[in-house]
């Protein structure tokens, strides 16, 4: 099939190349397009697959449209001449036939029915190049239509309406999860798919799985493989969007696998249901019973009823050996399309119009046909926004309701009833506003949408950290009732309670006959993989390796690891001297004296406040300089020389006091740790921290492992020098649990190394509850419920978390080196000022 696909792609490319290399073809056709209409005949090519019932129905409707139109309009001067060709179900043969027709017949338009996406695209390009309108009845043309292309199938608004209708129907039956199956090609990924995603999301309907199936040589194996995978899923509601040919294969195999039995629900789009009467009746009768679907609504009229009766008679005459099928919507659209072409031909021939192009005349068509109002906008037929909701019963369908954008789901057309609740739903139809529905397996009861609801078997660890999961048995109860509590348990219960549907569950301890945990957390998670448990609730860290075998929810704890250290109280009564080293204290004191002495020398001759007894003058030297520490000097300076000295000195004092205050504050408040190469570090037994520490350059020989908070506290109290440890490095949730007990003596410092992904609940692979619980966890986090549960179990330890660099040194004392430049400036300034003052004074004395 791969080789065949390559040949088809090569042939298609060759056809396009020939068209581009022959510009004369388009020019020739352009001339023909304007001259040929001078004659009475308008030649139209019709490409059909006469092997299928859809092709036969369309062909008969097109032929009847020609005879009916000209029987009614005998005075018309133009006449459509049809050149029907059988594509034989081969798109390459269809394209070759079109090219032959263009060479041998003066075509003014082409009508095509069934065509692959690639074939439809090439045909549209051919029409654009040759200036010939290409009308596609139900072959999907490219989303961005080329010129001279007309799409008769449903437009974007109809696709959007159908998607809303499907979501409304699912919501009516209170199904919260569906599985979407659609064809994996350009056709299957048409414009309804994104609308369907949006509509389901807007109605809070979860798409549990999205499965794509392609039409290929191994389609049978592919369908069986994917259906077998879906059979084990808890979700039993399927939405199908694919061609009717692939749908036949799908339902045949679904029947073989027992997926068309009681408890299942199948909803198919109009893309399949519109062609139901063209499908093999044996497939419909044996494999599609109970399927719900949407069909394009065609308003009832006397004209349509009369045509249907006439069509059935002709079909019986022409196909006496075959079972006469039902008229489908595409046959009706084919009938109206021919009328539109005939009307456009006559207008172009006889009426005075500004439109001289056949394509534009077709686009301007406006009339009421068998399908209702026929109008083209942007090259697409404005189809009805209403749909029939049908139920497959026997070889045909039964209309059980309707959907319109205004009334939504109703039992009868034009009803004002809008079904949006299920308060009074009967066993087979909601609120009596839908006809009774027969579901797969012949059941009249509405499927629940999922498999049998059993209690979830939740595995919980024993002998772990009791703050997270604590398993005890009530000795006072008769059967020793199991009591499970803890932070993880409360989060799980809150998530379950927030779901919109009931999920029964039971906690099962993972323990041996002695009541101890028979293995590690990896062994506990393995029980989920081996399907002994449905889920695990506990301090289970999310890791990439574990995710290969089980599914995790979103994390419900903080991610990463942190460090715990003893609190340093700094009870030294002489700590106020530590910010400055002795050499800096002495130098500072000497400069205080020097500054006071210089100011006294300068001010004494002229300032009375600096005069007096020797004792008063000696005290003034120390008083004035030290008062600058708090800028409280009250003595008025009279000399500019002394003012200059004081200005420089006050600047030095400002910097010195600011630095002293900052260093002392750091020593009193910032709790840090300096891990020497010989210091020991503690970690939890069986945790993932040692692997994370290897990335942070910690040696294994320094690691000591402990199993409880009490052992950690005892080791920290001893310290590394006495055989204990200097710090603990562990995951954030464990650190919070430890600080909940020992917050007075220990604190957590950073940085927070994000090397773990936090704790998550464990479920079996493919469980739809993963999405629901994850969404619930996100909601609990946004509402602040997670924070409240955390405070309840671990207390509020935010004040104990100091995020600083754990590898930095303790705040060091300031030395003379740090202020050498500053002191040099003030010393030189004071000395030079004193010298200048003395020289000036001597000069004045000599002058006198």
mmCIF file of C-alpha atoms in Angstrom, residues 234-584:
data_model
loop_
_atom_site.group_PDB
_atom_site.id
_atom_site.type_symbol
_atom_site.label_atom_id
_atom_site.label_comp_id
_atom_site.label_asym_id
_atom_site.label_seq_id
_atom_site.Cartn_x
_atom_site.Cartn_y
_atom_site.Cartn_z
ATOM 1 C CA UNK A 234 -13.205 2.702 31.793
ATOM 2 C CA UNK A 235 -14.829 5.162 29.381
ATOM 3 C CA UNK A 236 -17.569 3.555 27.282
ATOM 4 C CA UNK A 237 -18.832 6.562 25.296
ATOM 5 C CA UNK A 238 -17.371 7.019 21.802
ATOM 6 C CA UNK A 239 -17.709 9.907 19.352
ATOM 7 C CA UNK A 240 -16.849 8.870 15.786
ATOM 8 C CA UNK A 241 -16.054 11.154 12.846
ATOM 9 C CA UNK A 242 -14.883 9.456 9.671
ATOM 10 C CA UNK A 243 -15.880 8.460 6.166
ATOM 11 C CA UNK A 244 -18.661 5.879 5.852
ATOM 12 C CA UNK A 245 -16.230 3.397 4.243
ATOM 13 C CA UNK A 246 -13.923 3.439 7.266
ATOM 14 C CA UNK A 247 -16.885 3.526 9.649
ATOM 15 C CA UNK A 248 -18.084 0.182 8.241
ATOM 16 C CA UNK A 249 -14.724 -1.366 9.096
ATOM 17 C CA UNK A 250 -14.744 0.211 12.554
ATOM 18 C CA UNK A 251 -18.166 -1.056 13.610
ATOM 19 C CA UNK A 252 -17.623 -4.528 12.148
ATOM 20 C CA UNK A 253 -14.573 -4.977 14.364
ATOM 21 C CA UNK A 254 -16.204 -3.270 17.356
ATOM 22 C CA UNK A 255 -18.980 -5.875 17.103
ATOM 23 C CA UNK A 256 -16.421 -8.707 16.982
ATOM 24 C CA UNK A 257 -14.685 -7.360 20.095
ATOM 25 C CA UNK A 258 -17.941 -7.127 22.036
ATOM 26 C CA UNK A 259 -17.982 -3.326 22.081
ATOM 27 C CA UNK A 260 -21.500 -3.062 20.637
ATOM 28 C CA UNK A 261 -23.014 -4.593 23.754
ATOM 29 C CA UNK A 262 -24.897 -3.244 26.733
ATOM 30 C CA UNK A 263 -23.138 -0.406 28.560
ATOM 31 C CA UNK A 264 -21.557 1.124 25.455
ATOM 32 C CA UNK A 265 -22.677 4.299 23.693
ATOM 33 C CA UNK A 266 -21.657 5.366 20.168
ATOM 34 C CA UNK A 267 -22.308 8.777 18.590
ATOM 35 C CA UNK A 268 -21.399 9.356 14.945
ATOM 36 C CA UNK A 269 -21.294 12.626 13.026
ATOM 37 C CA UNK A 270 -23.272 13.500 9.917
ATOM 38 C CA UNK A 271 -20.249 12.597 7.788
ATOM 39 C CA UNK A 272 -21.098 8.954 8.419
ATOM 40 C CA UNK A 273 -24.819 9.108 9.143
ATOM 41 C CA UNK A 274 -25.677 11.039 5.956
ATOM 42 C CA UNK A 275 -24.375 8.024 4.003
ATOM 43 C CA UNK A 276 -25.929 5.301 6.149
ATOM 44 C CA UNK A 277 -28.274 4.186 3.364
ATOM 45 C CA UNK A 278 -25.287 3.900 1.034
ATOM 46 C CA UNK A 279 -23.483 1.530 3.370
ATOM 47 C CA UNK A 280 -23.748 -2.247 3.228
ATOM 48 C CA UNK A 281 -27.086 -3.016 4.846
ATOM 49 C CA UNK A 282 -25.698 -6.202 6.389
ATOM 50 C CA UNK A 283 -23.036 -4.165 8.205
ATOM 51 C CA UNK A 284 -25.635 -1.692 9.449
ATOM 52 C CA UNK A 285 -27.978 -4.438 10.622
ATOM 53 C CA UNK A 286 -25.357 -6.620 12.292
ATOM 54 C CA UNK A 287 -22.850 -4.129 13.682
ATOM 55 C CA UNK A 288 -24.397 -0.669 14.154
ATOM 56 C CA UNK A 289 -27.518 -1.360 16.167
ATOM 57 C CA UNK A 290 -28.115 1.235 18.879
ATOM 58 C CA UNK A 291 -25.755 3.826 17.400
ATOM 59 C CA UNK A 292 -26.823 7.476 17.810
ATOM 60 C CA UNK A 293 -25.961 9.962 15.114
ATOM 61 C CA UNK A 294 -26.535 13.376 13.608
ATOM 62 C CA UNK A 295 -28.008 13.831 10.130
ATOM 63 C CA UNK A 296 -28.370 17.007 8.159
ATOM 64 C CA UNK A 297 -31.936 18.253 8.508
ATOM 65 C CA UNK A 298 -33.907 18.763 5.298
ATOM 66 C CA UNK A 299 -37.236 20.574 5.809
ATOM 67 C CA UNK A 300 -40.238 18.523 4.750
ATOM 68 C CA UNK A 301 -42.223 19.776 1.753
ATOM 69 C CA UNK A 302 -44.768 18.492 -0.713
ATOM 70 C CA UNK A 303 -42.210 18.869 -3.527
ATOM 71 C CA UNK A 304 -39.684 16.701 -1.637
ATOM 72 C CA UNK A 305 -42.303 14.061 -0.812
ATOM 73 C CA UNK A 306 -43.421 13.790 -4.442
ATOM 74 C CA UNK A 307 -39.830 13.608 -5.674
ATOM 75 C CA UNK A 308 -38.975 10.871 -3.166
ATOM 76 C CA UNK A 309 -41.840 8.700 -4.376
ATOM 77 C CA UNK A 310 -40.854 9.250 -7.998
ATOM 78 C CA UNK A 311 -37.197 8.517 -7.237
ATOM 79 C CA UNK A 312 -38.030 5.220 -5.527
ATOM 80 C CA UNK A 313 -40.047 4.085 -8.542
ATOM 81 C CA UNK A 314 -37.208 4.865 -10.937
ATOM 82 C CA UNK A 315 -34.635 3.200 -8.697
ATOM 83 C CA UNK A 316 -36.754 0.075 -8.558
ATOM 84 C CA UNK A 317 -37.117 -0.005 -12.349
ATOM 85 C CA UNK A 318 -33.371 0.515 -12.928
ATOM 86 C CA UNK A 319 -32.220 -1.812 -10.135
ATOM 87 C CA UNK A 320 -34.765 -4.608 -9.987
ATOM 88 C CA UNK A 321 -32.291 -7.153 -8.627
ATOM 89 C CA UNK A 322 -31.060 -4.887 -5.858
ATOM 90 C CA UNK A 323 -32.730 -3.781 -2.675
ATOM 91 C CA UNK A 324 -33.916 -0.219 -3.195
ATOM 92 C CA UNK A 325 -32.158 2.098 -0.753
ATOM 93 C CA UNK A 326 -33.431 5.296 0.832
ATOM 94 C CA UNK A 327 -32.877 8.723 -0.669
ATOM 95 C CA UNK A 328 -30.030 10.499 1.157
ATOM 96 C CA UNK A 329 -29.351 14.196 1.642
ATOM 97 C CA UNK A 330 -26.522 14.263 -0.893
ATOM 98 C CA UNK A 331 -28.844 13.021 -3.618
ATOM 99 C CA UNK A 332 -31.175 15.901 -2.796
ATOM 100 C CA UNK A 333 -28.273 18.353 -2.890
ATOM 101 C CA UNK A 334 -27.140 16.929 -6.237
ATOM 102 C CA UNK A 335 -30.648 17.581 -7.594
ATOM 103 C CA UNK A 336 -30.587 21.213 -6.423
ATOM 104 C CA UNK A 337 -27.043 21.724 -7.730
ATOM 105 C CA UNK A 338 -28.105 20.782 -11.270
ATOM 106 C CA UNK A 339 -30.988 23.238 -11.044
ATOM 107 C CA UNK A 340 -28.537 25.954 -9.978
ATOM 108 C CA UNK A 341 -26.295 25.224 -12.993
ATOM 109 C CA UNK A 342 -29.261 25.236 -15.375
ATOM 110 C CA UNK A 343 -30.572 28.559 -14.019
ATOM 111 C CA UNK A 344 -27.092 30.139 -14.194
ATOM 112 C CA UNK A 345 -26.662 28.977 -17.811
ATOM 113 C CA UNK A 346 -29.938 30.521 -18.874
ATOM 114 C CA UNK A 347 -29.241 33.841 -17.127
ATOM 115 C CA UNK A 348 -25.826 34.082 -18.724
ATOM 116 C CA UNK A 349 -27.346 33.381 -22.148
ATOM 117 C CA UNK A 350 -30.531 35.437 -22.166
ATOM 118 C CA UNK A 351 -30.498 38.116 -19.460
ATOM 119 C CA UNK A 352 -28.650 41.421 -19.425
ATOM 120 C CA UNK A 353 -26.270 41.071 -16.514
ATOM 121 C CA UNK A 354 -23.033 42.527 -15.294
ATOM 122 C CA UNK A 355 -21.787 38.994 -14.687
ATOM 123 C CA UNK A 356 -20.228 37.488 -17.819
ATOM 124 C CA UNK A 357 -18.548 34.613 -15.956
ATOM 125 C CA UNK A 358 -20.388 31.314 -15.566
ATOM 126 C CA UNK A 359 -18.725 30.721 -12.173
ATOM 127 C CA UNK A 360 -19.990 34.042 -10.790
ATOM 128 C CA UNK A 361 -23.479 33.378 -12.153
ATOM 129 C CA UNK A 362 -23.503 30.085 -10.259
ATOM 130 C CA UNK A 363 -22.403 31.855 -7.061
ATOM 131 C CA UNK A 364 -25.320 34.280 -7.447
ATOM 132 C CA UNK A 365 -27.881 31.439 -7.464
ATOM 133 C CA UNK A 366 -30.828 32.036 -5.145
ATOM 134 C CA UNK A 367 -33.881 29.753 -5.107
ATOM 135 C CA UNK A 368 -35.870 27.314 -2.992
ATOM 136 C CA UNK A 369 -35.076 23.728 -3.866
ATOM 137 C CA UNK A 370 -35.728 20.292 -2.442
ATOM 138 C CA UNK A 371 -33.150 20.914 0.317
ATOM 139 C CA UNK A 372 -34.638 24.286 1.229
ATOM 140 C CA UNK A 373 -33.069 27.678 0.530
ATOM 141 C CA UNK A 374 -30.206 27.259 -1.931
ATOM 142 C CA UNK A 375 -27.609 30.027 -1.561
ATOM 143 C CA UNK A 376 -23.841 30.111 -1.995
ATOM 144 C CA UNK A 377 -21.596 32.357 0.089
ATOM 145 C CA UNK A 378 -17.833 32.434 -0.447
ATOM 146 C CA UNK A 379 -18.079 29.380 -2.666
ATOM 147 C CA UNK A 380 -19.908 27.274 -0.037
ATOM 148 C CA UNK A 381 -23.557 26.320 0.266
ATOM 149 C CA UNK A 382 -25.148 27.865 3.342
ATOM 150 C CA UNK A 383 -26.441 24.646 4.762
ATOM 151 C CA UNK A 384 -29.037 24.234 7.439
ATOM 152 C CA UNK A 385 -27.880 24.686 11.043
ATOM 153 C CA UNK A 386 -30.421 22.101 12.187
ATOM 154 C CA UNK A 387 -29.750 18.392 12.577
ATOM 155 C CA UNK A 388 -31.772 15.252 13.116
ATOM 156 C CA UNK A 389 -30.763 13.018 16.018
ATOM 157 C CA UNK A 390 -31.244 9.481 14.787
ATOM 158 C CA UNK A 391 -31.010 6.005 16.270
ATOM 159 C CA UNK A 392 -29.910 3.060 14.125
ATOM 160 C CA UNK A 393 -32.538 0.330 14.363
ATOM 161 C CA UNK A 394 -32.540 -2.551 11.889
ATOM 162 C CA UNK A 395 -31.439 -1.473 8.432
ATOM 163 C CA UNK A 396 -32.584 2.106 8.810
ATOM 164 C CA UNK A 397 -32.746 4.907 11.350
ATOM 165 C CA UNK A 398 -35.381 6.298 13.631
ATOM 166 C CA UNK A 399 -35.542 10.032 14.328
ATOM 167 C CA UNK A 400 -35.511 10.464 18.108
ATOM 168 C CA UNK A 401 -35.082 14.237 18.220
ATOM 169 C CA UNK A 402 -33.722 17.380 16.641
ATOM 170 C CA UNK A 403 -31.065 19.956 17.407
ATOM 171 C CA UNK A 404 -31.154 23.618 16.368
ATOM 172 C CA UNK A 405 -29.043 26.579 17.538
ATOM 173 C CA UNK A 406 -32.108 28.215 19.115
ATOM 174 C CA UNK A 407 -34.126 25.391 20.679
ATOM 175 C CA UNK A 408 -31.177 22.997 21.090
ATOM 176 C CA UNK A 409 -32.368 19.410 21.718
ATOM 177 C CA UNK A 410 -36.079 18.895 21.081
ATOM 178 C CA UNK A 411 -38.415 16.031 20.350
ATOM 179 C CA UNK A 412 -40.164 17.859 17.540
ATOM 180 C CA UNK A 413 -38.938 20.470 15.119
ATOM 181 C CA UNK A 414 -39.851 24.085 16.012
ATOM 182 C CA UNK A 415 -40.380 23.040 19.648
ATOM 183 C CA UNK A 416 -39.490 25.611 22.278
ATOM 184 C CA UNK A 417 -38.344 22.997 24.795
ATOM 185 C CA UNK A 418 -34.630 23.054 25.581
ATOM 186 C CA UNK A 419 -33.346 20.003 27.379
ATOM 187 C CA UNK A 420 -30.556 20.993 29.730
ATOM 188 C CA UNK A 421 -31.239 18.917 32.801
ATOM 189 C CA UNK A 422 -31.726 15.290 33.615
ATOM 190 C CA UNK A 423 -33.943 15.714 36.667
ATOM 191 C CA UNK A 424 -36.823 13.677 35.283
ATOM 192 C CA UNK A 425 -35.100 11.450 32.749
ATOM 193 C CA UNK A 426 -36.785 8.204 31.910
ATOM 194 C CA UNK A 427 -34.785 5.036 31.491
ATOM 195 C CA UNK A 428 -34.446 5.436 27.732
ATOM 196 C CA UNK A 429 -34.989 9.083 26.849
ATOM 197 C CA UNK A 430 -34.401 12.355 28.675
ATOM 198 C CA UNK A 431 -37.459 13.988 30.178
ATOM 199 C CA UNK A 432 -39.683 12.431 27.503
ATOM 200 C CA UNK A 433 -38.515 15.033 24.988
ATOM 201 C CA UNK A 434 -36.565 12.481 22.955
ATOM 202 C CA UNK A 435 -38.151 9.406 21.511
ATOM 203 C CA UNK A 436 -37.233 6.127 23.193
ATOM 204 C CA UNK A 437 -33.679 5.115 22.298
ATOM 205 C CA UNK A 438 -32.467 1.583 21.734
ATOM 206 C CA UNK A 439 -28.842 1.385 22.866
ATOM 207 C CA UNK A 440 -26.201 -1.171 21.804
ATOM 208 C CA UNK A 441 -27.048 -4.639 23.017
ATOM 209 C CA UNK A 442 -30.784 -3.905 22.681
ATOM 210 C CA UNK A 443 -30.831 -2.120 26.032
ATOM 211 C CA UNK A 444 -33.295 0.683 26.777
ATOM 212 C CA UNK A 445 -31.354 1.859 29.863
ATOM 213 C CA UNK A 446 -29.035 4.825 29.432
ATOM 214 C CA UNK A 447 -25.394 3.664 29.602
ATOM 215 C CA UNK A 448 -23.558 5.034 32.618
ATOM 216 C CA UNK A 449 -20.634 6.023 30.396
ATOM 217 C CA UNK A 450 -18.044 3.975 32.247
ATOM 218 C CA UNK A 451 -17.416 0.415 33.294
ATOM 219 C CA UNK A 452 -18.767 -1.178 36.430
ATOM 220 C CA UNK A 453 -18.144 1.124 39.350
ATOM 221 C CA UNK A 454 -16.022 -0.812 41.825
ATOM 222 C CA UNK A 455 -14.287 0.540 44.863
ATOM 223 C CA UNK A 456 -10.812 1.806 44.101
ATOM 224 C CA UNK A 457 -8.196 -0.237 45.910
ATOM 225 C CA UNK A 458 -5.928 2.426 47.389
ATOM 226 C CA UNK A 459 -2.597 1.149 48.677
ATOM 227 C CA UNK A 460 -1.110 3.065 51.628
ATOM 228 C CA UNK A 461 2.358 2.666 53.217
ATOM 229 C CA UNK A 462 2.860 1.664 56.835
ATOM 230 C CA UNK A 463 5.764 2.458 59.189
ATOM 231 C CA UNK A 464 6.430 5.681 57.312
ATOM 232 C CA UNK A 465 6.222 9.285 58.406
ATOM 233 C CA UNK A 466 3.004 9.490 60.378
ATOM 234 C CA UNK A 467 2.540 13.138 59.404
ATOM 235 C CA UNK A 468 1.928 12.008 55.816
ATOM 236 C CA UNK A 469 0.181 8.654 56.221
ATOM 237 C CA UNK A 470 -0.639 7.059 59.569
ATOM 238 C CA UNK A 471 -2.323 3.659 59.546
ATOM 239 C CA UNK A 472 -3.809 2.443 62.820
ATOM 240 C CA UNK A 473 -6.523 -0.001 63.839
ATOM 241 C CA UNK A 474 -9.157 0.975 66.336
ATOM 242 C CA UNK A 475 -8.765 -1.547 69.191
ATOM 243 C CA UNK A 476 -12.184 -0.667 70.570
ATOM 244 C CA UNK A 477 -14.050 -1.703 67.415
ATOM 245 C CA UNK A 478 -15.185 -5.298 66.895
ATOM 246 C CA UNK A 479 -13.305 -5.842 63.623
ATOM 247 C CA UNK A 480 -10.387 -3.533 64.450
ATOM 248 C CA UNK A 481 -11.569 -0.826 62.032
ATOM 249 C CA UNK A 482 -8.779 0.607 59.912
ATOM 250 C CA UNK A 483 -8.106 4.298 60.474
ATOM 251 C CA UNK A 484 -5.963 6.065 57.877
ATOM 252 C CA UNK A 485 -5.063 9.702 58.346
ATOM 253 C CA UNK A 486 -2.309 12.135 57.493
ATOM 254 C CA UNK A 487 -1.494 15.019 55.174
ATOM 255 C CA UNK A 488 -1.507 12.895 51.981
ATOM 256 C CA UNK A 489 -4.780 11.251 52.975
ATOM 257 C CA UNK A 490 -6.499 14.580 53.638
ATOM 258 C CA UNK A 491 -5.373 15.973 50.267
ATOM 259 C CA UNK A 492 -6.641 12.858 48.478
ATOM 260 C CA UNK A 493 -10.013 13.016 50.238
ATOM 261 C CA UNK A 494 -10.366 16.720 49.429
ATOM 262 C CA UNK A 495 -9.600 16.029 45.750
ATOM 263 C CA UNK A 496 -12.137 13.172 45.610
ATOM 264 C CA UNK A 497 -14.807 15.293 47.325
ATOM 265 C CA UNK A 498 -14.358 18.073 44.752
ATOM 266 C CA UNK A 499 -15.160 15.763 41.810
ATOM 267 C CA UNK A 500 -18.543 16.078 40.138
ATOM 268 C CA UNK A 501 -19.123 12.325 40.266
ATOM 269 C CA UNK A 502 -18.866 9.687 42.965
ATOM 270 C CA UNK A 503 -15.695 7.626 43.284
ATOM 271 C CA UNK A 504 -15.921 4.904 45.954
ATOM 272 C CA UNK A 505 -12.611 3.766 47.399
ATOM 273 C CA UNK A 506 -11.018 1.834 50.229
ATOM 274 C CA UNK A 507 -7.578 2.069 51.814
ATOM 275 C CA UNK A 508 -5.522 -1.135 51.897
ATOM 276 C CA UNK A 509 -2.280 -1.157 53.963
ATOM 277 C CA UNK A 510 0.825 -2.419 52.216
ATOM 278 C CA UNK A 511 2.052 -4.684 55.020
ATOM 279 C CA UNK A 512 3.224 -8.199 55.836
ATOM 280 C CA UNK A 513 1.702 -10.491 58.501
ATOM 281 C CA UNK A 514 3.826 -8.729 61.124
ATOM 282 C CA UNK A 515 2.294 -5.380 60.271
ATOM 283 C CA UNK A 516 5.445 -3.965 58.699
ATOM 284 C CA UNK A 517 5.981 -2.655 55.180
ATOM 285 C CA UNK A 518 7.357 -5.514 53.031
ATOM 286 C CA UNK A 519 9.695 -3.481 50.883
ATOM 287 C CA UNK A 520 10.388 0.051 49.688
ATOM 288 C CA UNK A 521 8.166 2.643 48.059
ATOM 289 C CA UNK A 522 9.246 1.280 44.686
ATOM 290 C CA UNK A 523 7.782 -2.081 45.708
ATOM 291 C CA UNK A 524 4.560 -0.358 46.740
ATOM 292 C CA UNK A 525 4.279 1.391 43.369
ATOM 293 C CA UNK A 526 4.991 -1.911 41.615
ATOM 294 C CA UNK A 527 1.737 -3.234 43.107
ATOM 295 C CA UNK A 528 -0.123 -0.668 40.974
ATOM 296 C CA UNK A 529 1.720 -1.826 37.880
ATOM 297 C CA UNK A 530 0.801 -5.459 38.716
ATOM 298 C CA UNK A 531 -2.822 -4.268 39.234
ATOM 299 C CA UNK A 532 -2.984 -5.386 42.863
ATOM 300 C CA UNK A 533 -3.794 -1.778 43.731
ATOM 301 C CA UNK A 534 -5.661 0.766 41.620
ATOM 302 C CA UNK A 535 -3.775 3.670 43.171
ATOM 303 C CA UNK A 536 -1.324 4.613 45.921
ATOM 304 C CA UNK A 537 -1.751 7.462 48.411
ATOM 305 C CA UNK A 538 1.400 8.390 50.289
ATOM 306 C CA UNK A 539 4.652 10.297 50.054
ATOM 307 C CA UNK A 540 5.411 8.937 46.574
ATOM 308 C CA UNK A 541 7.906 11.095 44.708
ATOM 309 C CA UNK A 542 7.304 11.669 41.002
ATOM 310 C CA UNK A 543 10.247 10.355 38.989
ATOM 311 C CA UNK A 544 10.834 9.755 35.290
ATOM 312 C CA UNK A 545 11.591 6.062 35.826
ATOM 313 C CA UNK A 546 8.408 5.409 37.799
ATOM 314 C CA UNK A 547 6.348 7.234 35.150
ATOM 315 C CA UNK A 548 7.264 4.517 32.660
ATOM 316 C CA UNK A 549 5.033 2.053 34.529
ATOM 317 C CA UNK A 550 2.385 4.146 36.285
ATOM 318 C CA UNK A 551 0.674 7.509 35.898
ATOM 319 C CA UNK A 552 1.144 10.336 38.398
ATOM 320 C CA UNK A 553 -1.216 13.190 39.144
ATOM 321 C CA UNK A 554 0.000 16.754 39.397
ATOM 322 C CA UNK A 555 2.259 17.229 42.458
ATOM 323 C CA UNK A 556 0.394 18.327 45.577
ATOM 324 C CA UNK A 557 3.532 19.348 47.505
ATOM 325 C CA UNK A 558 6.382 21.763 46.929
ATOM 326 C CA UNK A 559 9.073 20.540 44.569
ATOM 327 C CA UNK A 560 12.805 20.290 45.276
ATOM 328 C CA UNK A 561 15.035 19.729 48.309
ATOM 329 C CA UNK A 562 16.217 22.008 51.094
ATOM 330 C CA UNK A 563 18.563 22.047 54.078
ATOM 331 C CA UNK A 564 17.926 22.040 57.848
ATOM 332 C CA UNK A 565 20.497 23.471 60.282
ATOM 333 C CA UNK A 566 20.524 24.157 64.034
ATOM 334 C CA UNK A 567 19.512 27.659 65.027
ATOM 335 C CA UNK A 568 22.530 29.743 66.143
ATOM 336 C CA UNK A 569 21.315 31.894 69.027
ATOM 337 C CA UNK A 570 24.419 34.119 69.204
ATOM 338 C CA UNK A 571 24.168 34.502 73.047
ATOM 339 C CA UNK A 572 27.639 36.128 73.372
ATOM 340 C CA UNK A 573 27.349 39.261 75.573
ATOM 341 C CA UNK A 574 30.237 40.871 73.675
ATOM 342 C CA UNK A 575 28.776 40.322 70.227
ATOM 343 C CA UNK A 576 28.503 44.091 69.726
ATOM 344 C CA UNK A 577 32.312 44.169 69.432
ATOM 345 C CA UNK A 578 32.439 41.497 66.684
ATOM 346 C CA UNK A 579 31.476 43.666 63.688
ATOM 347 C CA UNK A 580 34.882 45.450 63.880
ATOM 348 C CA UNK A 581 38.244 43.813 64.295
ATOM 349 C CA UNK A 582 40.609 45.117 67.053
ATOM 350 C CA UNK A 583 42.876 46.986 64.616
ATOM 351 C CA UNK A 584 39.849 48.836 63.253
#
